[in-house]
C-alpha positions as semicolon CSV with decimal commas, in nm:
position;residue;x (nm);y (nm);z (nm)
1;X;0,000;0,000;0,000
2;X;0,278;0,244;0,093
3;X;0,472;0,145;-0,222
4;X;0,167;0,235;-0,430
5;X;0,129;0,575;-0,264
6;X;0,493;0,689;-0,286
7;X;0,505;0,718;-0,670
8;X;0,183;0,919;-0,661
9;X;0,331;1,156;-0,402
10;X;0,644;1,190;-0,617
11;X;0,436;1,285;-0,921
12;X;0,240;1,536;-0,712
13;X;0,560;1,700;-0,589
14;X;0,701;1,705;-0,944
15;X;0,395;1,881;-1,086
16;X;0,404;2,125;-0,796
17;X;0,773;2,209;-0,858
18;X;0,716;2,261;-1,231
19;X;0,422;2,490;-1,160
20;X;0,629;2,688;-0,913
21;X;0,905;2,741;-1,169
22;X;0,666;2,848;-1,444
23;X;0,485;3,099;-1,222
24;X;0,781;3,235;-1,026
25;X;0,788;3,570;-1,206
26;X;0,413;3,626;-1,200
27;X;0,316;3,481;-0,861
28;X;0,205;3,728;-0,600
29;X;0,087;3,480;-0,336
30;X;0,305;3,178;-0,249
31;X;0,215;2,811;-0,269
32;X;0,330;2,540;-0,030
33;X;0,380;2,165;-0,028
34;X;0,322;1,964;0,289
35;X;0,241;1,630;0,446
36;X;-0,052;1,531;0,663
37;X;-0,155;1,248;0,891
38;X;-0,486;1,196;1,067
39;X;-0,667;0,935;1,276
40;X;-1,011;0,848;1,137
41;X;-1,264;0,843;1,420
42;X;-1,599;0,661;1,441
43;X;-1,886;0,893;1,525
44;X;-2,262;0,908;1,562
45;X;-2,279;1,281;1,489
46;X;-2,266;1,223;1,113
47;X;-2,372;0,891;0,967
48;X;-2,381;0,567;1,166
49;X;-2,095;0,434;1,377
50;X;-2,254;0,086;1,382
51;X;-2,542;-0,097;1,219
52;X;-2,710;-0,435;1,271
53;X;-2,865;-0,648;0,996
54;X;-3,052;-0,977;1,038
55;X;-3,237;-1,235;0,835
56;X;-3,373;-1,582;0,916
57;X;-3,205;-1,585;1,256
58;X;-2,866;-1,480;1,121
59;X;-2,748;-1,144;1,259
60;X;-2,448;-0,926;1,170
61;X;-2,334;-0,605;1,341
62;X;-2,063;-0,393;1,178
63;X;-1,900;-0,118;1,387
64;X;-1,645;0,143;1,288
65;X;-1,308;0,139;1,464
66;X;-1,029;0,394;1,457
67;X;-0,856;0,410;1,119
68;X;-0,585;0,630;0,975
69;X;-0,497;0,843;0,675
70;X;-0,178;1,006;0,546
71;X;-0,051;1,174;0,231
72;X;0,073;1,489;0,064
73;X;-0,101;1,823;0,026
74;X;-0,051;2,133;-0,189
75;X;-0,182;2,477;-0,098
76;X;-0,193;2,740;-0,373
77;X;-0,246;3,102;-0,271
78;X;-0,517;3,296;-0,457
79;X;-0,531;3,609;-0,241
80;X;-0,382;3,698;0,096
81;X;-0,671;3,526;0,279
82;X;-0,799;3,274;0,021
83;X;-0,627;2,961;-0,109
84;X;-0,696;2,639;-0,298
85;X;-0,587;2,313;-0,135
86;X;-0,552;1,969;-0,289
87;X;-0,332;1,660;-0,259
88;X;-0,356;1,283;-0,244
89;X;-0,415;1,059;0,059
90;X;-0,417;0,694;0,150
91;X;-0,696;0,603;0,395
92;X;-0,757;0,277;0,578
93;X;-1,097;0,224;0,743
94;X;-1,120;-0,045;1,013
95;X;-1,436;-0,227;1,122
96;X;-1,536;-0,487;1,379
97;X;-1,792;-0,750;1,277
98;X;-2,001;-0,944;1,529
99;X;-2,210;-1,234;1,400
100;X;-2,452;-1,477;1,559
101;X;-2,720;-1,734;1,482
102;X;-3,031;-1,730;1,698
103;X;-3,114;-2,044;1,903
104;X;-2,786;-2,213;1,805
105;X;-2,541;-2,064;2,059
106;X;-2,305;-1,975;1,771
107;X;-2,125;-1,643;1,812
108;X;-1,813;-1,505;1,647
109;X;-1,626;-1,182;1,582
110;X;-1,374;-1,065;1,323
111;X;-1,211;-0,752;1,183
112;X;-1,239;-0,599;0,835
113;X;-1,014;-0,331;0,683
114;X;-1,101;-0,127;0,374
115;X;-0,861;0,101;0,184
116;X;-0,913;0,389;-0,056
117;X;-0,727;0,685;-0,209
118;X;-0,872;1,034;-0,220
119;X;-0,795;1,369;-0,382
120;X;-0,948;1,664;-0,191
121;X;-1,044;1,981;-0,380
122;X;-1,105;2,253;-0,120
123;X;-1,153;2,630;-0,115
124;X;-0,982;2,763;0,198
125;X;-1,031;3,093;0,385
126;X;-0,787;3,232;0,646
127;X;-0,859;3,447;0,950
128;X;-0,541;3,603;1,090
129;X;-0,541;3,596;1,471
130;X;-0,193;3,737;1,529
131;X;0,135;3,778;1,345
132;X;0,198;3,401;1,328
133;X;-0,131;3,237;1,426
134;X;-0,410;3,180;1,175
135;X;-0,750;3,015;1,184
136;X;-0,884;2,866;0,863
137;X;-1,186;2,681;0,729
138;X;-1,234;2,502;0,401
139;X;-1,512;2,334;0,209
140;X;-1,506;2,121;-0,103
141;X;-1,526;1,768;-0,233
142;X;-1,300;1,464;-0,224
143;X;-1,261;1,237;-0,527
144;X;-1,221;0,877;-0,407
145;X;-1,072;0,570;-0,570
146;X;-1,155;0,229;-0,422
147;X;-0,919;-0,026;-0,578
148;X;-1,060;-0,357;-0,460
149;X;-1,320;-0,556;-0,268
150;X;-1,225;-0,694;0,074
151;X;-1,343;-0,993;0,272
152;X;-1,293;-1,218;0,575
153;X;-1,383;-1,578;0,650
154;X;-1,479;-1,677;1,007
155;X;-1,493;-2,038;1,126
156;X;-1,643;-2,053;1,478
157;X;-1,616;-2,433;1,494
158;X;-1,796;-2,740;1,369
159;X;-1,967;-2,712;1,031
160;X;-2,050;-2,342;1,075
161;X;-1,887;-2,071;0,860
162;X;-1,939;-1,697;0,813
163;X;-1,820;-1,495;0,514
164;X;-1,826;-1,114;0,504
165;X;-1,733;-0,927;0,187
166;X;-1,706;-0,550;0,140
167;X;-1,813;-0,517;-0,223
168;X;-1,721;-0,199;-0,410
169;X;-2,016;-0,071;-0,613
170;X;-1,817;0,197;-0,794
171;X;-1,440;0,241;-0,824
172;X;-1,475;0,623;-0,818
173;X;-1,701;0,817;-0,580
174;X;-1,736;1,173;-0,442
175;X;-1,757;1,292;-0,080
176;X;-1,843;1,627;0,075
177;X;-1,538;1,749;0,266
178;X;-1,527;2,019;0,538
179;X;-1,227;2,126;0,750
180;X;-1,158;2,366;1,035
181;X;-0,833;2,431;1,220
182;X;-0,550;2,653;1,339
183;X;-0,193;2,694;1,219
184;X;0,130;2,847;1,339
185;X;0,350;2,998;1,066
186;X;0,724;3,052;1,063
187;X;0,943;3,167;0,774
188;X;1,235;2,933;0,840
189;X;1,082;2,604;0,957
190;X;0,740;2,608;0,790
191;X;0,375;2,591;0,899
192;X;0,224;2,366;1,167
193;X;-0,148;2,290;1,148
194;X;-0,395;2,109;1,373
195;X;-0,765;2,082;1,303
196;X;-1,056;1,855;1,228
197;X;-1,240;1,726;0,923
198;X;-1,585;1,591;0,850
199;X;-1,640;1,362;0,553
200;X;-1,990;1,284;0,424
201;X;-2,011;1,053;0,119
202;X;-2,278;1,084;-0,147
203;X;-2,291;0,704;-0,179
204;X;-2,223;0,404;0,050
205;X;-1,863;0,319;0,131
206;X;-1,929;-0,040;0,021
207;X;-2,200;-0,307;0,029
208;X;-2,146;-0,566;0,301
209;X;-2,239;-0,916;0,184
210;X;-2,284;-1,134;0,495
211;X;-2,323;-1,507;0,446
212;X;-2,387;-1,788;0,697
213;X;-2,342;-2,155;0,604
214;X;-2,422;-2,470;0,795
215;X;-2,393;-2,798;0,606
216;X;-2,630;-2,749;0,308
217;X;-2,807;-2,444;0,456
218;X;-2,707;-2,089;0,349
219;X;-2,835;-1,739;0,432
220;X;-2,709;-1,416;0,273
221;X;-2,768;-1,054;0,381
222;X;-2,689;-0,748;0,165
223;X;-2,645;-0,415;0,346
224;X;-2,489;-0,077;0,259
225;X;-2,222;0,060;0,493
226;X;-2,208;0,434;0,559
227;X;-1,863;0,587;0,513
228;X;-1,907;0,914;0,708
229;X;-1,634;1,000;0,956
230;X;-1,464;1,270;1,162
231;X;-1,087;1,305;1,189
232;X;-0,818;1,500;1,372
233;X;-0,577;1,647;1,117
234;X;-0,207;1,721;1,160
235;X;-0,029;1,899;0,874
236;X;0,318;2,034;0,816
237;X;0,397;2,266;0,525
238;X;0,758;2,306;0,416
239;X;0,894;2,662;0,401
240;X;0,958;2,834;0,068
241;X;1,334;2,888;0,082
242;X;1,489;3,143;-0,149
243;X;1,812;3,067;-0,334
244;X;2,120;3,121;-0,120
245;X;2,462;3,250;-0,222
246;X;2,592;3,558;-0,403
247;X;2,440;3,619;-0,745
248;X;2,617;3,797;-1,029
249;X;2,548;4,172;-1,028
250;X;2,589;4,378;-1,343
251;X;2,848;4,654;-1,322
252;X;2,834;5,003;-1,476
253;X;2,998;4,888;-1,803
254;X;2,756;4,598;-1,857
């Protein structure tokens, strides 16, 4: 997973550097490249942190656990207090699955992890609190890529078996993305940001296909899983360092 993300981050940084070179003479407001990491938190404030589905005595409960996300980010200045922010992130969502069969005393639990990549496209507004402290808020969308289905097999004993598959309905989806936070700016060592994000998808994260088998008997449940989440965001933006050293100065003859 990390090996897949690193080439994408390299391409992002390359495009950013080329853009900086092309616009150096015209640019009035600087752009910055940074990195970010954030824990993905289960919540009941937006979406559902857990959901239970049942059919013919077979019951499945899927609950969000803490996940994580990391990647690169680019912030392009538009005015002194407005910027455009984008980047690319790797996100892993973690879930706990509890399963049971009524009147059979069969219970089991397992974990399921789901990965995706996202590209946020956010309009960002600053509020300057002091010389070095800023508050900012942003709103936009996130373009998601879900590369593969995921699944787990649970064998509680005997002839019983449970299969849970997170089936991707669409490889590309769109989420609503909102952010709010504070940052401390320095000229020499860069910017430090801490804040929070809310992500609300326009479609289910995946469809959970839950299947229970016992000898020749089989029951299957199909249920959509909500992908909404809150996160705590930590970002670091590298400083824009001017060229060092003595440059050639034209004399009176030249």
